[in-house]
PDB file of N, CA and C in Angstrom:
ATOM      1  N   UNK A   1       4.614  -2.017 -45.590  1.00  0.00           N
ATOM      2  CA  UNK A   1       3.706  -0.888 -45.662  1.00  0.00           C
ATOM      3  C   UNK A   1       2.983  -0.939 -46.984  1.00  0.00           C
ATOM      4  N   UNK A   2       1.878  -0.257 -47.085  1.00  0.00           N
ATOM      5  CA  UNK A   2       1.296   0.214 -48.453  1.00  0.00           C
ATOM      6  C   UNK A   2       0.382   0.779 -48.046  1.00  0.00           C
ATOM      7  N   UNK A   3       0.394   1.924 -49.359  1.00  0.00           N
ATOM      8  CA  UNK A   3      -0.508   3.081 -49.713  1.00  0.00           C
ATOM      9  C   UNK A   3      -1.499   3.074 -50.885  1.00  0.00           C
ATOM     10  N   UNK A   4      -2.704   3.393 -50.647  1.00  0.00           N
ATOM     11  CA  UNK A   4      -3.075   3.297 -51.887  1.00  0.00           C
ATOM     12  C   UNK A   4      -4.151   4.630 -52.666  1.00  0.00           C
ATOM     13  N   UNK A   5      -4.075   5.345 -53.320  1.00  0.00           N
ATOM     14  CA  UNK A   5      -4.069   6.973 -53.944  1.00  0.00           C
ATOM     15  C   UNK A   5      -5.685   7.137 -52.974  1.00  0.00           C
ATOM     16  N   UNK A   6      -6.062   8.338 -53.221  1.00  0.00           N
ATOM     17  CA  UNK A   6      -7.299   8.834 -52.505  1.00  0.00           C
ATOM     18  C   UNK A   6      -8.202   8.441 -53.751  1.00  0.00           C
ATOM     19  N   UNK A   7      -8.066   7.893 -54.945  1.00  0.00           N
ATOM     20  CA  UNK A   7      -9.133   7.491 -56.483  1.00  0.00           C
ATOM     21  C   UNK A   7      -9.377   6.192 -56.185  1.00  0.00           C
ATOM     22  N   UNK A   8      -8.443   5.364 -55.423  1.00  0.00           N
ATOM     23  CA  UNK A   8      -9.017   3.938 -55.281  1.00  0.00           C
ATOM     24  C   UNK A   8      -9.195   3.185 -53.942  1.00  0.00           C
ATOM     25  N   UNK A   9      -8.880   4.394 -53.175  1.00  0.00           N
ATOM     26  CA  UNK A   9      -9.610   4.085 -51.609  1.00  0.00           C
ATOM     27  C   UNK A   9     -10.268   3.126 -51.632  1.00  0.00           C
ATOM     28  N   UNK A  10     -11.889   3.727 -52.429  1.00  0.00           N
ATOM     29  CA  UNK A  10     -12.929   2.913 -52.365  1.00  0.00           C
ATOM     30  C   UNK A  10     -12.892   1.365 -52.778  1.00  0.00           C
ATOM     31  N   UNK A  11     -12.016   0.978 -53.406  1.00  0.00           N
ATOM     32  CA  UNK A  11     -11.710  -0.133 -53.885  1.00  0.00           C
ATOM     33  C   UNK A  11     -11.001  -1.476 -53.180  1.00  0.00           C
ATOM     34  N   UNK A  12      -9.866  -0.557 -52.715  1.00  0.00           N
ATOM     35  CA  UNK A  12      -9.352  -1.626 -51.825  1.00  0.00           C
ATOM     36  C   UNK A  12      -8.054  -0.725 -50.891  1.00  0.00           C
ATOM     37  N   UNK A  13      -8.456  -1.349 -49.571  1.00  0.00           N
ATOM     38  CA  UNK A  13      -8.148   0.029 -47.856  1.00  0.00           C
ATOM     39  C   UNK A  13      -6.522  -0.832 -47.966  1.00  0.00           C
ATOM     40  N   UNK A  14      -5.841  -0.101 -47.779  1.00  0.00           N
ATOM     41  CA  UNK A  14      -4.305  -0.253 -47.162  1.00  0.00           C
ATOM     42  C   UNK A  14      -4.682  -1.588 -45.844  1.00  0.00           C
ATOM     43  N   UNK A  15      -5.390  -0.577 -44.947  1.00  0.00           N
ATOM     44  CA  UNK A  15      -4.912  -1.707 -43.707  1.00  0.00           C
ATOM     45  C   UNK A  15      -5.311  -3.033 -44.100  1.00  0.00           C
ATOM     46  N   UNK A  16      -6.385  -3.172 -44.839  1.00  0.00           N
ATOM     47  CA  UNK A  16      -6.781  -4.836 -44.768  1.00  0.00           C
ATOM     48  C   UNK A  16      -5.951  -5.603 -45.774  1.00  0.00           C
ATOM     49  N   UNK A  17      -5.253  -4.761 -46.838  1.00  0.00           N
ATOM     50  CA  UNK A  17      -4.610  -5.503 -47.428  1.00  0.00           C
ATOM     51  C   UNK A  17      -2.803  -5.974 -47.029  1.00  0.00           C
ATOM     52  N   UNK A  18      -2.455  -5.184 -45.365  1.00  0.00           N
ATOM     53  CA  UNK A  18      -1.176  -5.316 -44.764  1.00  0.00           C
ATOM     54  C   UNK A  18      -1.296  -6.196 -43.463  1.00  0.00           C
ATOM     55  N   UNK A  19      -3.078  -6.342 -43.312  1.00  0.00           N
ATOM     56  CA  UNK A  19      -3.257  -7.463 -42.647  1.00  0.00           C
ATOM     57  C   UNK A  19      -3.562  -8.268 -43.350  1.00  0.00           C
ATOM     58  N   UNK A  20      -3.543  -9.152 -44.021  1.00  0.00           N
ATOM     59  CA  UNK A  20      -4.370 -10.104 -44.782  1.00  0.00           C
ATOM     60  C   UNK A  20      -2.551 -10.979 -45.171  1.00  0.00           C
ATOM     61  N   UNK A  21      -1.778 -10.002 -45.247  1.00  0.00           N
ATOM     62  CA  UNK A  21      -0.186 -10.742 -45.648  1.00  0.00           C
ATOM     63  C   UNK A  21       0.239 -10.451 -44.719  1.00  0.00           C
ATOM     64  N   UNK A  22       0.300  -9.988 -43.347  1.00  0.00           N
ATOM     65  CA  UNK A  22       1.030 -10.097 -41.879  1.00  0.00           C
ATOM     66  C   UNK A  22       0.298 -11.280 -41.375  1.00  0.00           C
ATOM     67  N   UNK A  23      -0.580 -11.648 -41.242  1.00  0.00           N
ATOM     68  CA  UNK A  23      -1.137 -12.680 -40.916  1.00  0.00           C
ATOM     69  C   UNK A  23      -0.478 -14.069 -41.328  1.00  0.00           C
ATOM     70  N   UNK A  24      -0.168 -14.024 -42.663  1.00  0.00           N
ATOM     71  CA  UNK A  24       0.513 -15.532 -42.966  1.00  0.00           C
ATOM     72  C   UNK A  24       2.102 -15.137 -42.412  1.00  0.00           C
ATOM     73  N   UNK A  25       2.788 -14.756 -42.370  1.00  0.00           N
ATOM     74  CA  UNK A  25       4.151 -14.474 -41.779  1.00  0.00           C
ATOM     75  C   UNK A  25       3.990 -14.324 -40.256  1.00  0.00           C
ATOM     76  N   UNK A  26       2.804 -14.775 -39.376  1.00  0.00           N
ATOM     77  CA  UNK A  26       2.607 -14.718 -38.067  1.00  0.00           C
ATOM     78  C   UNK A  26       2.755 -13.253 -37.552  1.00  0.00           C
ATOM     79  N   UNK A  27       1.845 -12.139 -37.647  1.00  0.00           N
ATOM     80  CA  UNK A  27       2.167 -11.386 -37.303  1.00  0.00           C
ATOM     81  C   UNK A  27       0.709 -10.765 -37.828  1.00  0.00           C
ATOM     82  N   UNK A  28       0.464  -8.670 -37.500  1.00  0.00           N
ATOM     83  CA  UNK A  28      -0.390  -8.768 -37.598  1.00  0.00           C
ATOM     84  C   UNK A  28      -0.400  -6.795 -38.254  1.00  0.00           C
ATOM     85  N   UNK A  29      -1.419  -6.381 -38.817  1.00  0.00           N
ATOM     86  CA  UNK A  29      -0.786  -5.226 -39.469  1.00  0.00           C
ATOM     87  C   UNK A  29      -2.236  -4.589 -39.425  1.00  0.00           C
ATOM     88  N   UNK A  30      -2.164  -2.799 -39.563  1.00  0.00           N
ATOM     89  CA  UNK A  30      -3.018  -1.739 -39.849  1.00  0.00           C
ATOM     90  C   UNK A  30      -2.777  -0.780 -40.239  1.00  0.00           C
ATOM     91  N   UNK A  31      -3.863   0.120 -40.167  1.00  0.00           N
ATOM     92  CA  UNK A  31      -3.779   1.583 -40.540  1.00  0.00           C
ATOM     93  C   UNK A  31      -4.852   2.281 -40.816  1.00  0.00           C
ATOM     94  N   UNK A  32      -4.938   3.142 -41.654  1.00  0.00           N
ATOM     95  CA  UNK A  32      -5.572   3.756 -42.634  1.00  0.00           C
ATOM     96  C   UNK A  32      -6.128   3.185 -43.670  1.00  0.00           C
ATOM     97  N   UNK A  33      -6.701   3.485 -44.279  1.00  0.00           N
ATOM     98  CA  UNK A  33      -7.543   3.247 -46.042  1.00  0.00           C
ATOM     99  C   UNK A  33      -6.261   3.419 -46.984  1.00  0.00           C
ATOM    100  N   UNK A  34      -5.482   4.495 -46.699  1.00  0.00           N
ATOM    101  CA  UNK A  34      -4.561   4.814 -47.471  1.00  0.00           C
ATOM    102  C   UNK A  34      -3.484   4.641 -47.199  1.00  0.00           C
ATOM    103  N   UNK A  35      -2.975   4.307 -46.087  1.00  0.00           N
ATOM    104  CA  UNK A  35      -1.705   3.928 -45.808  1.00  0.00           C
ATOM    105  C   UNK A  35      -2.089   3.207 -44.587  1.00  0.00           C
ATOM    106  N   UNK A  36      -0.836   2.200 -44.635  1.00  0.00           N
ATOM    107  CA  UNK A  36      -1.144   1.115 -43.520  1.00  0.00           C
ATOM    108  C   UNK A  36       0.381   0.397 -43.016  1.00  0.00           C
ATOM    109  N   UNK A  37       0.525  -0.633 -42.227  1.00  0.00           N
ATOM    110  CA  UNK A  37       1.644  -0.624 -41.742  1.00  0.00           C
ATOM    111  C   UNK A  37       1.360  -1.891 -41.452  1.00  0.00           C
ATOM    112  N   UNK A  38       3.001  -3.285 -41.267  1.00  0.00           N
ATOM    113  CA  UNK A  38       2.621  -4.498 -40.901  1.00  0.00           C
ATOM    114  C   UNK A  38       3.659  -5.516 -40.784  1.00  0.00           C
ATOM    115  N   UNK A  39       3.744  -5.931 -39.504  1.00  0.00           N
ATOM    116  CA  UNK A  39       5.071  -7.086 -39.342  1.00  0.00           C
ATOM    117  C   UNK A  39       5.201  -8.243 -39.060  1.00  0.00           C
ATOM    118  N   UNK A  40       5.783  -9.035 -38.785  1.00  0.00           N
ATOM    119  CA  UNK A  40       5.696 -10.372 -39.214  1.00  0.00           C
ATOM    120  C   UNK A  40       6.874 -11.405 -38.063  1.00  0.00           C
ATOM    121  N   UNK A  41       6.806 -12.226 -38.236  1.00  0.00           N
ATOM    122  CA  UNK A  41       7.844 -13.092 -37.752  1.00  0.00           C
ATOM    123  C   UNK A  41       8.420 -14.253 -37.997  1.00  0.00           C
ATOM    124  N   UNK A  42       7.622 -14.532 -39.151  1.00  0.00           N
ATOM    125  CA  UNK A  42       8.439 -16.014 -40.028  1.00  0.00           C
ATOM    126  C   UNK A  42       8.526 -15.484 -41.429  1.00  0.00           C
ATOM    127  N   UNK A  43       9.931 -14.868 -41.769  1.00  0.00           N
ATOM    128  CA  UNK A  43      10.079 -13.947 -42.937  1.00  0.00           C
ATOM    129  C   UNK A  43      10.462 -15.205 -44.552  1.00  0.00           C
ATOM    130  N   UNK A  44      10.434 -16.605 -43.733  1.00  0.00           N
ATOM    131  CA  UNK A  44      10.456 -17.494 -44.617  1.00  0.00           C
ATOM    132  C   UNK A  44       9.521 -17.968 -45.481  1.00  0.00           C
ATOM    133  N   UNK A  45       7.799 -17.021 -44.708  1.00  0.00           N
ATOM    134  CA  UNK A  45       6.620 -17.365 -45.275  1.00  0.00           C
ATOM    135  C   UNK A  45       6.359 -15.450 -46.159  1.00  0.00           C
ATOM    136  N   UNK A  46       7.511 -14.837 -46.068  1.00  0.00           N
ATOM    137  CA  UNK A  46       6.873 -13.717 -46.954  1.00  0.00           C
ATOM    138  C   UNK A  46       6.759 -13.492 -48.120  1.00  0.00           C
ATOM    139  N   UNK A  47       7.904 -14.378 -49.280  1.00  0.00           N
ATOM    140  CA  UNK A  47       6.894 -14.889 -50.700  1.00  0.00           C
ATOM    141  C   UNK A  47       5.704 -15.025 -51.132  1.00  0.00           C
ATOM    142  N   UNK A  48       5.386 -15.998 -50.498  1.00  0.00           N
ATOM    143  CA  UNK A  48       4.173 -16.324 -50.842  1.00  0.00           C
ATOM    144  C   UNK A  48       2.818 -15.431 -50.047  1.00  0.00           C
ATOM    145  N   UNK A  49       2.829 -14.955 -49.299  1.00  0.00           N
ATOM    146  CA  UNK A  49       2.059 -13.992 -48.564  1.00  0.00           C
ATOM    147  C   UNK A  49       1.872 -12.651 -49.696  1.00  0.00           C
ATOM    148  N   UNK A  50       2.886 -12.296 -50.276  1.00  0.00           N
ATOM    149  CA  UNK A  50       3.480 -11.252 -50.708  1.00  0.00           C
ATOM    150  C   UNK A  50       2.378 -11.736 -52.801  1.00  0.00           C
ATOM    151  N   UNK A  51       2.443 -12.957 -52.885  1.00  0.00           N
ATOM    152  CA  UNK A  51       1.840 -13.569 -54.258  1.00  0.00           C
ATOM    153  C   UNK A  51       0.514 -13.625 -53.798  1.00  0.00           C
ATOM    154  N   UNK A  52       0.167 -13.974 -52.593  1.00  0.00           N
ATOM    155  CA  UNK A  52      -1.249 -14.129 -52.549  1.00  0.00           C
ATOM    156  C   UNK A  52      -1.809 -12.808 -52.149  1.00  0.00           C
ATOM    157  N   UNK A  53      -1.390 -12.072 -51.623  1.00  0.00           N
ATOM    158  CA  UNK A  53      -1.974 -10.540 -51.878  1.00  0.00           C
ATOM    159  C   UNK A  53      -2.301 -10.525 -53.463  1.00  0.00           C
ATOM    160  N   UNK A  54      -1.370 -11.055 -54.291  1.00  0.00           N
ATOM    161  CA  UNK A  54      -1.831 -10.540 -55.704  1.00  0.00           C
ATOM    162  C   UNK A  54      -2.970 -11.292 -56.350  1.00  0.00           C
ATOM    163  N   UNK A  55      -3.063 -12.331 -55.568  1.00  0.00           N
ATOM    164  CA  UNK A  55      -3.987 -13.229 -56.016  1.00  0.00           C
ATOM    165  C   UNK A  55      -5.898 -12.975 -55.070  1.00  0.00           C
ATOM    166  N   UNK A  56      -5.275 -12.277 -53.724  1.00  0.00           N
ATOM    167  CA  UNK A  56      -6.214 -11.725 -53.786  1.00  0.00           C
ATOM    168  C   UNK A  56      -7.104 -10.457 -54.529  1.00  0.00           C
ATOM    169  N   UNK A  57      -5.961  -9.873 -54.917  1.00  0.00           N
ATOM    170  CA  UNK A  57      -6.494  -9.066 -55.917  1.00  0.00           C
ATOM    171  C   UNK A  57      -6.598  -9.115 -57.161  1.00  0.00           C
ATOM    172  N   UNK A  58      -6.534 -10.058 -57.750  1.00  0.00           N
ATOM    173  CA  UNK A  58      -6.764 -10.667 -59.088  1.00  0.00           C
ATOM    174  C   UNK A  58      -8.639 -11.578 -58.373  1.00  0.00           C
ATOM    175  N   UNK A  59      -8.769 -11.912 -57.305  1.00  0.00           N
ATOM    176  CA  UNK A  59     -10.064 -12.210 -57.023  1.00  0.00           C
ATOM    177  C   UNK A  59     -11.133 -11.112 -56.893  1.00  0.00           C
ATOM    178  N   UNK A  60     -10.427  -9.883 -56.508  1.00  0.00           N
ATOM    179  CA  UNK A  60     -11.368  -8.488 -56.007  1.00  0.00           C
ATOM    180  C   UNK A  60     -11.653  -8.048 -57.351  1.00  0.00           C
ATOM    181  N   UNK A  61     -11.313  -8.545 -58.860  1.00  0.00           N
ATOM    182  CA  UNK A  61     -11.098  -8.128 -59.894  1.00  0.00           C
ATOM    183  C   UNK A  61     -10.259  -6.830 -60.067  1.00  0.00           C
ATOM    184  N   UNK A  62      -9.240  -6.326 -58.941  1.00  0.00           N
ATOM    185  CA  UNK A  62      -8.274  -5.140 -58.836  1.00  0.00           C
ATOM    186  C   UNK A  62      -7.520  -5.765 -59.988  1.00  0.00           C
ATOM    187  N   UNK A  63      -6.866  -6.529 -60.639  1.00  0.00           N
ATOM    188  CA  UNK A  63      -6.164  -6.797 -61.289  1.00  0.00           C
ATOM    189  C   UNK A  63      -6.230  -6.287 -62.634  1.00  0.00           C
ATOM    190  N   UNK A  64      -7.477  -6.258 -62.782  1.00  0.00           N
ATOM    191  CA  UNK A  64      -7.454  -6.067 -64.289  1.00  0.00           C
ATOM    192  C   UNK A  64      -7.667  -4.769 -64.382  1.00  0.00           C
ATOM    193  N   UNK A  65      -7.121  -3.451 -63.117  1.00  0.00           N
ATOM    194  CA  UNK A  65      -7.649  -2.270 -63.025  1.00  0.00           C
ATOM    195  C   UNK A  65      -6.240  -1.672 -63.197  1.00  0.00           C
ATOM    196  N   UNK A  66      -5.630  -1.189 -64.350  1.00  0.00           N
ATOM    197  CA  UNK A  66      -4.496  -0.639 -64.436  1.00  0.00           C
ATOM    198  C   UNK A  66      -4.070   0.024 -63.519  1.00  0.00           C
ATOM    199  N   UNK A  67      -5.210   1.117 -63.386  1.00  0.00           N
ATOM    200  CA  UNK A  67      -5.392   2.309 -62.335  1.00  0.00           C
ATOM    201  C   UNK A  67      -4.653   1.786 -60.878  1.00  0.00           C
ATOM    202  N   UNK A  68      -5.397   0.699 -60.556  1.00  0.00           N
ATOM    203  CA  UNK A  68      -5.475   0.129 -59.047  1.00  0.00           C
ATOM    204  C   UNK A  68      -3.685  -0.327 -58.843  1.00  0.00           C
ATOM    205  N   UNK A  69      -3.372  -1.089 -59.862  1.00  0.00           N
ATOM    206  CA  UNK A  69      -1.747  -1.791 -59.919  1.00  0.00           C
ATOM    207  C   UNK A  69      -0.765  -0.635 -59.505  1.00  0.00           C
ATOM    208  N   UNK A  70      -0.990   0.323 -60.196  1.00  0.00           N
ATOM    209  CA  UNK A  70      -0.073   1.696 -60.436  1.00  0.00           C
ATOM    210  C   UNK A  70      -0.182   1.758 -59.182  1.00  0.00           C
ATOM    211  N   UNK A  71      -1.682   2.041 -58.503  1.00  0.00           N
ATOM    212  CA  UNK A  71      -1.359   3.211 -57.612  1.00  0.00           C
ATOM    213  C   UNK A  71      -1.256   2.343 -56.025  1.00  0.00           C
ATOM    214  N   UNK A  72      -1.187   0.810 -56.306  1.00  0.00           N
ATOM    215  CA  UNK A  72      -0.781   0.305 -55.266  1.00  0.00           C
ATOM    216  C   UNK A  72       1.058  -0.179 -55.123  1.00  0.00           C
ATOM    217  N   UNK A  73       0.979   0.274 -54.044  1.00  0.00           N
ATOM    218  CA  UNK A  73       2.888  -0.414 -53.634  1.00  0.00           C
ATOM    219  C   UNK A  73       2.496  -1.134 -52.186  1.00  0.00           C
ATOM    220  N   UNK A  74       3.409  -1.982 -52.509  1.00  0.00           N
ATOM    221  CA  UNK A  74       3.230  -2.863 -50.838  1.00  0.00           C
ATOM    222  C   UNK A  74       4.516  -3.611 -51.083  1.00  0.00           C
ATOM    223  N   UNK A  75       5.416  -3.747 -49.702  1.00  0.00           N
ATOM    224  CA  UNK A  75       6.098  -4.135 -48.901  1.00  0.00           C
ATOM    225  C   UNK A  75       5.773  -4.629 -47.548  1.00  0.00           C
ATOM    226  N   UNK A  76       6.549  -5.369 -47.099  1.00  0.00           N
ATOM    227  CA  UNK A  76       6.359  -5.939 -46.421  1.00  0.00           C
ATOM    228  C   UNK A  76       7.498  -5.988 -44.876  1.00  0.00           C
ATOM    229  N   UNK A  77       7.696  -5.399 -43.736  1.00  0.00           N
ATOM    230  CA  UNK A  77       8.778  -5.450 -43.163  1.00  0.00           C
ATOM    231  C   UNK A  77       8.366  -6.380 -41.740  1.00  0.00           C
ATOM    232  N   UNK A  78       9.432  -7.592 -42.002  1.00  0.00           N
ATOM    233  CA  UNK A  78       9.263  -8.594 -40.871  1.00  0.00           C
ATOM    234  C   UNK A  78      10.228  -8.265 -39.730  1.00  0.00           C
ATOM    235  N   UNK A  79       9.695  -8.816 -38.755  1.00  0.00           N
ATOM    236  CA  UNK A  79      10.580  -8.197 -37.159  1.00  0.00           C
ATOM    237  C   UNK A  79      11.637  -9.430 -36.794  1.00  0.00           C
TER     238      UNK A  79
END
């Protein structure tokens, strides 16, 4: 799952960022802007799924947004 505050909505949506890492663990995820949901089925690929979310957001320039780090949490629950 992950949520992310109603200040950085605009920045970057829950669901695309719980699909974007259900996808590499074979599987497939949504939601909301602000909360989102997402599962998986090769829990051997959720490391790295789980790093490249961060690396996608070190590309969105979210990274260098204190704000954005804080107010994002993400997990990940495989089936």
């Amino acid at each position: 799952a992950a949520g992310v505050t109603p200040d950085c909505v605009d920045r970057v949506k829950a669901g695309e960022l719980v699909n974007f890492v259900a996808q590499q663990v074979g599987g497939k995820g949504g939601g909301k802007a602000d909360m989102a949901m997402a599962g998986g089925t090769d829990a051997s690929k959720l490391g790295a799924a789980l790093a490249s979310a961060g690396q996608r957001a070190a590309w969105q320039s979210l990274a260098d947004d204190p704000q954005v780090l804080h107010a994002l949490a993400l997990s990940l629950w495989t089936l």
